[in-house]
Short mmCIF file of C-alpha atoms in Angstrom, two decimals:
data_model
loop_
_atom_site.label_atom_id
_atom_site.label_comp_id
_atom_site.label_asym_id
_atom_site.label_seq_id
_atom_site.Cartn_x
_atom_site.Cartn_y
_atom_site.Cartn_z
CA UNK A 373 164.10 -73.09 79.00
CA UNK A 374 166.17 -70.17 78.50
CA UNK A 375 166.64 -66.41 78.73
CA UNK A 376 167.92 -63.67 76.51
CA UNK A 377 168.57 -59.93 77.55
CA UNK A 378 169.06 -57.83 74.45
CA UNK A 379 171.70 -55.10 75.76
CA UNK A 380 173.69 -52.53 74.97
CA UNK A 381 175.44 -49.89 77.34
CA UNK A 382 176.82 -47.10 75.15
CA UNK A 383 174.93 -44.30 74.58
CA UNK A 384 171.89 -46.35 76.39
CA UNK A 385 168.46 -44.94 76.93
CA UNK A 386 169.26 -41.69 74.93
CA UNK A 387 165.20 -40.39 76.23
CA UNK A 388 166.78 -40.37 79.56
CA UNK A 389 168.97 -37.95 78.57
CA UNK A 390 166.89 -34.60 79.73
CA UNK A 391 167.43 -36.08 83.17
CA UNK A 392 170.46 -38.23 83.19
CA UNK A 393 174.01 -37.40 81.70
CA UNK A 394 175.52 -39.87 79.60
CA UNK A 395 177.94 -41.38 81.49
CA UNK A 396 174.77 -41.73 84.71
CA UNK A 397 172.51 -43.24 81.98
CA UNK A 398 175.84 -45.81 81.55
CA UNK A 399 175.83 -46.86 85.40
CA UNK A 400 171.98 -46.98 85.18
CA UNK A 401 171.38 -49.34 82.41
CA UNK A 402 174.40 -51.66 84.08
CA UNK A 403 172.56 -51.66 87.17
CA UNK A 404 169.04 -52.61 85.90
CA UNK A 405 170.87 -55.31 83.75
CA UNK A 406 172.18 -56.91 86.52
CA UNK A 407 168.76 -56.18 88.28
CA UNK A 408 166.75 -58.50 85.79
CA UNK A 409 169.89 -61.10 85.74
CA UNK A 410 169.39 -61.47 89.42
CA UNK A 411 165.22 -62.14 89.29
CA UNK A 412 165.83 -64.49 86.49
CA UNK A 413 168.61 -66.46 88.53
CA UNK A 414 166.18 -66.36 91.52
CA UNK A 415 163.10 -67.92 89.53
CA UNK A 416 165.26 -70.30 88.57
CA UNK A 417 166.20 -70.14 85.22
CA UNK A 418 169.62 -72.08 84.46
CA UNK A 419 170.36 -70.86 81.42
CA UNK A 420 170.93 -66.44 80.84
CA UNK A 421 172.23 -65.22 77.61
CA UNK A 422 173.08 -61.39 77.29
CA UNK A 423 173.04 -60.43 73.55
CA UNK A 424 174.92 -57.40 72.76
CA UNK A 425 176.23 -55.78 70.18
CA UNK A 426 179.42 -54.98 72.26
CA UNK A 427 181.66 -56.33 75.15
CA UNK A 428 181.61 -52.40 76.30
CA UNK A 429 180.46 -52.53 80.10
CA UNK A 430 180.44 -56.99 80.03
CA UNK A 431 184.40 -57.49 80.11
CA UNK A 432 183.37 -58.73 83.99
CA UNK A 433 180.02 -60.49 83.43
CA UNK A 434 179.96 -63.46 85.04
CA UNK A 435 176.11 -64.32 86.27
CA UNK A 436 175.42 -64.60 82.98
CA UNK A 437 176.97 -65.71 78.85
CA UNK A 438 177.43 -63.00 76.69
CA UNK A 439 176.74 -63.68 73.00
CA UNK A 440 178.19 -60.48 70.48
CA UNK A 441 176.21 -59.77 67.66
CA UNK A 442 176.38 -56.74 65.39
CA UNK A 443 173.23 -57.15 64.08
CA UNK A 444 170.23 -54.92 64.65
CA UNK A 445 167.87 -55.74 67.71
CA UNK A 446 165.81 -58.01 65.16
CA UNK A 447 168.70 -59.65 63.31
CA UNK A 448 170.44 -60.68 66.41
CA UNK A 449 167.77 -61.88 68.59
CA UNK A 450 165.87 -63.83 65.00
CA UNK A 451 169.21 -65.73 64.61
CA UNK A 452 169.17 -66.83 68.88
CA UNK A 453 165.67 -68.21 68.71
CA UNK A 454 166.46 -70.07 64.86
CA UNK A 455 169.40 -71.51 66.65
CA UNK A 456 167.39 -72.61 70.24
CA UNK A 457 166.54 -75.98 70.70
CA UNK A 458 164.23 -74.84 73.92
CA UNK A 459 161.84 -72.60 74.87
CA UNK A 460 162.86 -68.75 75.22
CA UNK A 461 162.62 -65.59 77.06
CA UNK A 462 163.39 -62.56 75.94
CA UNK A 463 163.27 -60.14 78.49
CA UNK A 464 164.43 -56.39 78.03
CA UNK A 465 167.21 -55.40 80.35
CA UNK A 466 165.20 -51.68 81.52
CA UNK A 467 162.34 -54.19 83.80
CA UNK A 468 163.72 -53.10 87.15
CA UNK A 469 160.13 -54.20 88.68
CA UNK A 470 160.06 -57.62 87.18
CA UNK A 471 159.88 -60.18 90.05
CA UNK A 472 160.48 -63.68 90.03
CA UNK A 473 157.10 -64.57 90.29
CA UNK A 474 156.34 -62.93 87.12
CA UNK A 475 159.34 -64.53 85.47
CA UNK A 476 157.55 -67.90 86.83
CA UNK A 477 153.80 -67.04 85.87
CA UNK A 478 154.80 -65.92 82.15
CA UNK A 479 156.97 -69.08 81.68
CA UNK A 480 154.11 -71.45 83.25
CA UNK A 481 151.83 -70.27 80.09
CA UNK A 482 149.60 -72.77 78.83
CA UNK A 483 149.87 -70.89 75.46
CA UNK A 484 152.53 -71.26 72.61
CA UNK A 485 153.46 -67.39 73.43
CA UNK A 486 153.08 -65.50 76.23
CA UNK A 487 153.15 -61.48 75.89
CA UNK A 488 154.25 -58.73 78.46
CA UNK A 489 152.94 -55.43 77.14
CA UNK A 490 154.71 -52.47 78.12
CA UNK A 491 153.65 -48.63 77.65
CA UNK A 492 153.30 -47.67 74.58
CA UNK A 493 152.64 -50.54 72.33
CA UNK A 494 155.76 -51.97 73.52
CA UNK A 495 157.01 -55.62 74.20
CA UNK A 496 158.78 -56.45 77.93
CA UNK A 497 158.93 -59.72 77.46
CA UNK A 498 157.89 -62.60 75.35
CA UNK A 499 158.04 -66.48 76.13
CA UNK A 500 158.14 -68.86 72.88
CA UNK A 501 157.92 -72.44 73.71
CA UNK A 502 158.49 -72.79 70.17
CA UNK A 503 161.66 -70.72 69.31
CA UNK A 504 162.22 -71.57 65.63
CA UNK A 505 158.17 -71.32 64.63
CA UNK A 506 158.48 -67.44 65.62
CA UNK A 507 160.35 -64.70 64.41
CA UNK A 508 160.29 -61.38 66.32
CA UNK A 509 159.78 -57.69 65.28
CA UNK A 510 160.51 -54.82 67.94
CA UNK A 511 160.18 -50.92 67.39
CA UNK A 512 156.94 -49.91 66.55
CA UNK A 513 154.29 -51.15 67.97
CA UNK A 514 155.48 -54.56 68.47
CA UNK A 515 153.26 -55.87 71.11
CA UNK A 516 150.17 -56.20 68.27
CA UNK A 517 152.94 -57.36 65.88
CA UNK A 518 154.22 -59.90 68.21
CA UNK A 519 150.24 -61.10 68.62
CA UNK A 520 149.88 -61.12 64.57
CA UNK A 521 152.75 -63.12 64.53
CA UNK A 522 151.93 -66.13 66.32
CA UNK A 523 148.36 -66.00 64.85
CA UNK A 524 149.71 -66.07 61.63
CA UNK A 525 152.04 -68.81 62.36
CA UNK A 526 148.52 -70.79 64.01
CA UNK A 527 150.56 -70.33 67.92
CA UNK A 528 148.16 -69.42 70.99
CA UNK A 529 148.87 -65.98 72.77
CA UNK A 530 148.94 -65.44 76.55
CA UNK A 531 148.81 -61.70 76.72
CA UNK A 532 150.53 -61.45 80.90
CA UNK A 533 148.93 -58.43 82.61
CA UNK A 534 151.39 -56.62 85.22
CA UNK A 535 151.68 -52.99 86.14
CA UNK A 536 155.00 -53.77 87.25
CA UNK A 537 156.25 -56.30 84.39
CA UNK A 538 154.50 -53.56 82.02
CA UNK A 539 156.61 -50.99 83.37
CA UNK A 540 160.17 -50.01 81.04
CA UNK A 541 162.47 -47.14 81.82
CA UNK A 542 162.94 -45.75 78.78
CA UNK A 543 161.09 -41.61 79.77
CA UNK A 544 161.71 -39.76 82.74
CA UNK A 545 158.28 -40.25 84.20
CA UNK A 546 158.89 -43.95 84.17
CA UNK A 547 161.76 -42.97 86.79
CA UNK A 548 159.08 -42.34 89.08
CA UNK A 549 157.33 -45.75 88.59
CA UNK A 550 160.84 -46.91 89.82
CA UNK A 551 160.90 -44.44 93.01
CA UNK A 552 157.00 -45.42 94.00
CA UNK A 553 157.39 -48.94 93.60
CA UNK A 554 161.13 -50.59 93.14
CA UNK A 555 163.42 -51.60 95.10
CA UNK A 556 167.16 -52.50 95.04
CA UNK A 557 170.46 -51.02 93.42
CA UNK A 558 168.74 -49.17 90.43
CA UNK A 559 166.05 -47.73 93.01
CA UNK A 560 169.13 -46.55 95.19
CA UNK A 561 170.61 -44.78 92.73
CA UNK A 562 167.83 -42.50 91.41
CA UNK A 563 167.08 -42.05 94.69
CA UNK A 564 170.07 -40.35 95.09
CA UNK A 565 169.62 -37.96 92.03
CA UNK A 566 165.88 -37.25 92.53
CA UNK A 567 162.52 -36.94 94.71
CA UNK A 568 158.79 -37.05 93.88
CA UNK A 569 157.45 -34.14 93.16
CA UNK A 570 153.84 -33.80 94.28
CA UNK A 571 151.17 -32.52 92.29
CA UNK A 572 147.12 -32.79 91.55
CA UNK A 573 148.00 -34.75 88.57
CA UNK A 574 150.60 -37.36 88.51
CA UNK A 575 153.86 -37.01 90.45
CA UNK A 576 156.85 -35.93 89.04
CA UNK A 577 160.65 -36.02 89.81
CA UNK A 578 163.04 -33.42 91.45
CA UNK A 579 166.20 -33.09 90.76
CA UNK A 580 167.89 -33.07 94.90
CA UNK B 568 129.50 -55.06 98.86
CA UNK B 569 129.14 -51.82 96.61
CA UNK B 570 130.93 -49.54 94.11
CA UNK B 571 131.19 -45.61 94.21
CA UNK B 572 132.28 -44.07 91.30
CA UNK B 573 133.90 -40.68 91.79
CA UNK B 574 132.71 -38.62 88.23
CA UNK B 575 132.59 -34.99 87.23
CA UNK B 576 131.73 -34.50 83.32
CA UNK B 577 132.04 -30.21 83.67
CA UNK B 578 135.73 -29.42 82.30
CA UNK B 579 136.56 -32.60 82.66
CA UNK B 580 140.47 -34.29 81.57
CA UNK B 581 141.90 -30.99 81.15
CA UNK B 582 145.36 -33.17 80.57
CA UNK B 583 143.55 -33.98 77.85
CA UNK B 584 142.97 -30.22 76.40
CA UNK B 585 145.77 -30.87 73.87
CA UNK B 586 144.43 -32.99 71.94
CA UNK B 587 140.43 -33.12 72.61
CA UNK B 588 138.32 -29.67 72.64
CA UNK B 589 135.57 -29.21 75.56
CA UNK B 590 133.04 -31.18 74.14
CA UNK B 591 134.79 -34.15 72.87
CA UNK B 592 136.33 -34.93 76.56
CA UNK B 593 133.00 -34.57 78.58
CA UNK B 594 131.14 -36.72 75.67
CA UNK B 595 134.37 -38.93 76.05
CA UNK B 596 134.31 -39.08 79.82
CA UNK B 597 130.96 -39.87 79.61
CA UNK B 598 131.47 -43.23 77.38
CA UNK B 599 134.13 -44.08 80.11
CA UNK B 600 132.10 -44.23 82.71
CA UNK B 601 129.65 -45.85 81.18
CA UNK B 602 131.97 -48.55 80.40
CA UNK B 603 132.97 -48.59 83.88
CA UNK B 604 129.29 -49.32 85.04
CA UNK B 605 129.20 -52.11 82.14
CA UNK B 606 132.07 -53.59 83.68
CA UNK B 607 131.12 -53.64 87.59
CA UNK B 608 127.61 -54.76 86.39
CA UNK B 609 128.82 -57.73 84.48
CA UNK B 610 131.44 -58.23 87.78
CA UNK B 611 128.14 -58.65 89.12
CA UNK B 612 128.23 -55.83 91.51
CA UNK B 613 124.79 -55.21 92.81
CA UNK B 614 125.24 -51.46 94.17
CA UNK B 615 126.67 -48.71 91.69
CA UNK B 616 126.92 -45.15 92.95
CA UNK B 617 128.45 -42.41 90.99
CA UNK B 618 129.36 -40.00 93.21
CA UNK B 619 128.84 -36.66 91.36
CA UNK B 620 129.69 -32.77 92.62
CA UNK B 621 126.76 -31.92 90.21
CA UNK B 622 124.06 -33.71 87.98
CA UNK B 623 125.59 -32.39 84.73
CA UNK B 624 125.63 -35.31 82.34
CA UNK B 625 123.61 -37.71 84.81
CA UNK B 626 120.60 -36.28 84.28
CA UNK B 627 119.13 -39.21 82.39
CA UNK B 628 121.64 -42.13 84.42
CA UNK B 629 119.56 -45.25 84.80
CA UNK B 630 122.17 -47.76 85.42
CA UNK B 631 123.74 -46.45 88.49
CA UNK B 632 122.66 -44.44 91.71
CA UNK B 633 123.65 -40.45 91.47
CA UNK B 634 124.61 -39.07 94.82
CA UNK B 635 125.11 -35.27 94.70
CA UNK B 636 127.85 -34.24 96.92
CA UNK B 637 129.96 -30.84 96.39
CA UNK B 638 132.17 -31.27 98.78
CA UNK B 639 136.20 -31.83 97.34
CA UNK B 640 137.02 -35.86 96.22
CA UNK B 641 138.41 -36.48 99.71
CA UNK B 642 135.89 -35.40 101.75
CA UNK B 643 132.94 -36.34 99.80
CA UNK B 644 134.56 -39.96 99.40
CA UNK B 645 135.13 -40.59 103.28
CA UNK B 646 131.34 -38.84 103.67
CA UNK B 647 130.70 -41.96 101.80
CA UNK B 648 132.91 -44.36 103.53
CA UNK B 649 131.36 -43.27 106.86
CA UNK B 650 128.05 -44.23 105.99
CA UNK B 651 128.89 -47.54 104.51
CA UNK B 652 127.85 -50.69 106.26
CA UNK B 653 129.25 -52.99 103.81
CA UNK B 654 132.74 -53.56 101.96
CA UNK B 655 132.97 -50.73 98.80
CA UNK B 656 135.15 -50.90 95.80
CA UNK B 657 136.12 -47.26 94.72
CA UNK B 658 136.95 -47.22 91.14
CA UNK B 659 137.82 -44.04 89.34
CA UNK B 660 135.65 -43.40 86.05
CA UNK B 661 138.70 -43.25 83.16
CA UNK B 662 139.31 -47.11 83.54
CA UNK B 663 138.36 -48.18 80.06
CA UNK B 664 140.54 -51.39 79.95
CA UNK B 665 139.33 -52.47 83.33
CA UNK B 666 137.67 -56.15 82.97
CA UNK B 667 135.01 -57.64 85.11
CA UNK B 668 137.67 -60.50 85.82
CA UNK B 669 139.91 -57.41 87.44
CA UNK B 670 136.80 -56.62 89.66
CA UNK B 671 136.42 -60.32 90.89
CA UNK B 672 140.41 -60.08 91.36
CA UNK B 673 140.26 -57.63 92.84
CA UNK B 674 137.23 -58.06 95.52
CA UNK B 675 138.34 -61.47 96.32
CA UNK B 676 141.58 -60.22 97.79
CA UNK B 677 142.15 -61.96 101.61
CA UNK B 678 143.63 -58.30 103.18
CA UNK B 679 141.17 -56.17 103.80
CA UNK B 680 142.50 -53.30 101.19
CA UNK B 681 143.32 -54.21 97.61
CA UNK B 682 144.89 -51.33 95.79
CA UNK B 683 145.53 -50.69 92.28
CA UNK B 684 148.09 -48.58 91.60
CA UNK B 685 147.47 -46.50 88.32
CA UNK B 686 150.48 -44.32 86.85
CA UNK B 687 152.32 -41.62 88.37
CA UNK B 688 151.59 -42.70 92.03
CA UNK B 689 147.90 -43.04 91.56
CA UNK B 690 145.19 -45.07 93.06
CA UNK B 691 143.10 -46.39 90.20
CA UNK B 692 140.91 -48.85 92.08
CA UNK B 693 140.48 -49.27 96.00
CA UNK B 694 138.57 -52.27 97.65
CA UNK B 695 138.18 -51.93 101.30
CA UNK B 696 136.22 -54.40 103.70
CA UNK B 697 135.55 -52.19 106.77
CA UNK B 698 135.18 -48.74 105.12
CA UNK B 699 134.04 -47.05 108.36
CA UNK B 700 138.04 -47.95 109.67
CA UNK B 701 139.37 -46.30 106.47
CA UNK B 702 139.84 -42.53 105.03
CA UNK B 703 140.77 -41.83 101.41
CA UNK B 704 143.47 -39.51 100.62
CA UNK B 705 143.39 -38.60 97.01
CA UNK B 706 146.21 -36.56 94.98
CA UNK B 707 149.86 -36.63 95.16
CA UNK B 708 151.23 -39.87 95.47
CA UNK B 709 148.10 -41.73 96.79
CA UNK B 710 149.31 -45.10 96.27
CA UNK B 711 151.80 -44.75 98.56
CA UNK B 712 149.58 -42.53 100.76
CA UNK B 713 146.71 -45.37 100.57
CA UNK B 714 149.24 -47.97 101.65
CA UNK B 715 150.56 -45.87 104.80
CA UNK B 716 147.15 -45.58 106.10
CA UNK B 717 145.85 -49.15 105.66
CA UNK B 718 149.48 -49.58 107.96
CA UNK B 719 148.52 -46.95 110.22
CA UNK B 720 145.46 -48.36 111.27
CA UNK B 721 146.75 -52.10 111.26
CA UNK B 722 144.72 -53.04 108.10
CA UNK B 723 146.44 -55.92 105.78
CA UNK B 724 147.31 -54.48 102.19
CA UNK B 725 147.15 -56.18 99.09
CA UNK B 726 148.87 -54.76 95.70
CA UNK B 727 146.82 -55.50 92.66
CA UNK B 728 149.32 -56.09 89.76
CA UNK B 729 147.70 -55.12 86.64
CA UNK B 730 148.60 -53.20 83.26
CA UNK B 731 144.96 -53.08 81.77
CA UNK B 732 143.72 -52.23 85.52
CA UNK B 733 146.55 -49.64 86.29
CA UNK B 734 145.69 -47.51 82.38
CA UNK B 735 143.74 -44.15 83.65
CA UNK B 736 143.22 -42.38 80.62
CA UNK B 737 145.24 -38.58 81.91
CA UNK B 738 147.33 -37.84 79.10
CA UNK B 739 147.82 -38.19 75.36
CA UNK B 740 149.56 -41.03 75.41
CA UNK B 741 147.38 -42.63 77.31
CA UNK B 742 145.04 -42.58 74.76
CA UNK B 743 147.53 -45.26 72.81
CA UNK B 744 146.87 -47.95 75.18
CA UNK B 745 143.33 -47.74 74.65
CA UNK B 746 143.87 -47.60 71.00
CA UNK B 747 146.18 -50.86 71.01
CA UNK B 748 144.79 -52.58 74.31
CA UNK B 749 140.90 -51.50 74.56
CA UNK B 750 137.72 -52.36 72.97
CA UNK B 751 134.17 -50.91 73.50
CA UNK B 752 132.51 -47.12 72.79
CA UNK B 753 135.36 -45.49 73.89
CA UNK B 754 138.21 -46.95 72.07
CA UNK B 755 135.77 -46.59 69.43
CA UNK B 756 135.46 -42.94 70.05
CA UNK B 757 138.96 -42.48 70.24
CA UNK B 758 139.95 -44.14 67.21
CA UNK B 759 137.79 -42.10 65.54
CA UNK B 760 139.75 -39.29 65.72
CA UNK B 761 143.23 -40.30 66.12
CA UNK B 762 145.27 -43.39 64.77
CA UNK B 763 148.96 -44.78 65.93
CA UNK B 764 151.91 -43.45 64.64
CA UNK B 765 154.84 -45.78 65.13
CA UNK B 766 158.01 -44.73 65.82
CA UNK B 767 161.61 -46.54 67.06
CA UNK B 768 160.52 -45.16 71.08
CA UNK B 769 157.08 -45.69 71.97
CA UNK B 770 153.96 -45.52 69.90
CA UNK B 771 152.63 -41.49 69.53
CA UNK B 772 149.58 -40.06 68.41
CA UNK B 773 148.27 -38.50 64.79
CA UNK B 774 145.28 -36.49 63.85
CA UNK B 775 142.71 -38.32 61.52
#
C-alpha cells in the first residue's frame, strides 16, 4: 500500500485569501503538507508520494518522493493509480485533523473503495485496493462521482464517517475547525494570526 | 436512559432566512425533528422528550413527550438534567443525517460524556450518564465549553468522530450535505426546492 498527496504551493488555497496574504497562505499549505506526511509516516505507511505540478516549496523534501506532473489534478493522479501495482491513498494535503487512526481504519476497509467525504460534496481521501480498475474525478461534486464510479466499475464502497477526516481548509470558517480541534505546527500558526470569535451562532475568527 | 430534544418551530433557522421564507423553515424544522424522533426510536430509545418553550407545532405530537418550559436553552436543559434519574442523550433537532447506529455509538461510549461536536464549535449531540453531576452550557464555542466542564467536575470525556453526526443544518450550505449525504422527508423537502450546482470549490446552491 501506498500514499499520494496531490500538492501544489503557489498561489495555494486562493479562498483563503480574505484572511491570509499570499505569501501566509504559502507557509500554511507547507505546514499542513508536512502535517499529513507526518500521520501517514506514523500509521505506518512505507511508501509517500507527493504529486505536484512543481518543485516550488519541495527542493528540501525529504519524508517523502516527489513525482512532477504538469497535468491537471485528474490527469496526474489517473496516470499514478494506471501505473500502481498496489493499493492507493490519495489523501489531500489541507487534512490537518487526519490522525493515524483514521489513516489505519480507512485502509483496513473490507470494501474495494473506501470514501472520506469532506464539506461540500468533496473527496478527503479515497483508498483503492484496486488502483488500475478506478479512475478518479475531483472538482465538483466528486464524492457522489467517486461512489458512481466504483459502482459502475462493479467495486464495493466504504463511505468513512469522520468530523475530523471530513474536515478541509479550503474557507475561512474551516480555520476555526482547526483552532477548536487541531493540534500541531499548522494549529500554531493560525493561532498566532487569529482567535475565536464568540457568537449565538457558530464561532468565528479574529484577526489578533 | 432517555432523549430530550431541545425544539422551537416559531421563527425558527433564521440562518436560514436567505434562502427559505417563514413558512418553509418551521414546516422544514418540523420534518427534522421528526426525523430525529424516527431515528432515536429505531436506536431503540424508550423515552423521547422534546423540550419545547411553547406548544406551537406540537400540538398534535404523538411520538414523543412535550415538556413546556420557557425558560432560555441553558436553563431549561439543566431544569431537565436536575430531575433526571437516569443517563440522557441531548440531541439537537436539525440532525437529519444522524443514524440510529450513531445513537448506539454514541450511548455505548465507556466515559461518562460522549460529545459530538457539530460545526463552528457546536455541540450537536451530548450523552451523559450521571446528568444530576452535569450542567449544559449552550452557545459560543460549546464543544470546547462541554469538554471543560466534564474536566471540571472529574467526569471522563469521549469525542464522537462523525461527519453525518456532526451536519446541523444552520446555513445554506448546509443544506448541500443533506442534498448529497441525506435521505428521508427532509432531504426530500429540500430537494424540492433547490438542486446542486457544481463548481471547481465546493458544491453551492440553485433555485428550482
Amino acid at each position: 500500500m501506498k500514499a499520494v498527496i496531490p500538492y501544489k504551493k503557489s498561489s495555494a488555497k486562493s479562498r483563503l485569501s480574505p484572511v491570509l496574504t499570499l505569501e501566509e497562505r504559502e507557509e500554511f499549505v507547507e505546514l499542513m503538507l508536512n502535517q499529513v506526511i507526518n500521520t501517514l509516516k506514523e500509521a505506518g505507511v512505507g511508501t509517500i508520494d507527493i504529486l505536484s505540478p512543481s518543485m516550488y516549496g519541495l527542493e528540501d523534501m525529504t519524508k517523502a518522493n516527489v513525482l512532477l506532473d504538469k497535468n491537471d489534478l485528474n490527469e496526474a493522479l489517473n496516470g499514478y493509480l494506471e501505473q500502481a501495482e498496489e493499493p492507493v491513498i490519495i489523501v489531500m494535503a489541507d487534512l490537518p485533523l487526519l490522525s493515524p487512526d483514521h489513516v489505519k481504519g480507512i485502509t483496513s476497509t473490507k470494501a474495494d473503495v473506501c470514501i472520506v467525504p469532506g464539506k461540500g460534496g468533496g473527496t478527503n481521501a479515497l483508498f483503492i485496493k484496486n488502483p488500475s480498475c478506478y479512475r478518479v474525478r475531483y472538482y465538483g461534486s466528486s464524492f457522489l462521482t467517486h461512489c458512481s464510479i466504483a459502482e459502475e466499475t462493479g467495486q464495493s464502497v466504504e463511505v468513512y464517517d469522520s468530523f475530523f477526516a471530513g474536515t478541509d481548509i479550503d474557507e475561512p470558517e474551516d480555520l476555526v475547525e482547526l483552532l477548536i480541534h487541531g493540534s500541531g505546527a499548522a494549529k500554531e500558526y493560525i493561532s498566532k494570526k487569529f482567535r475565536l470569535e464568540m457568537s449565538r451562532g457558530r464561532v468565528g475568527l479574529t484577526p489578533i
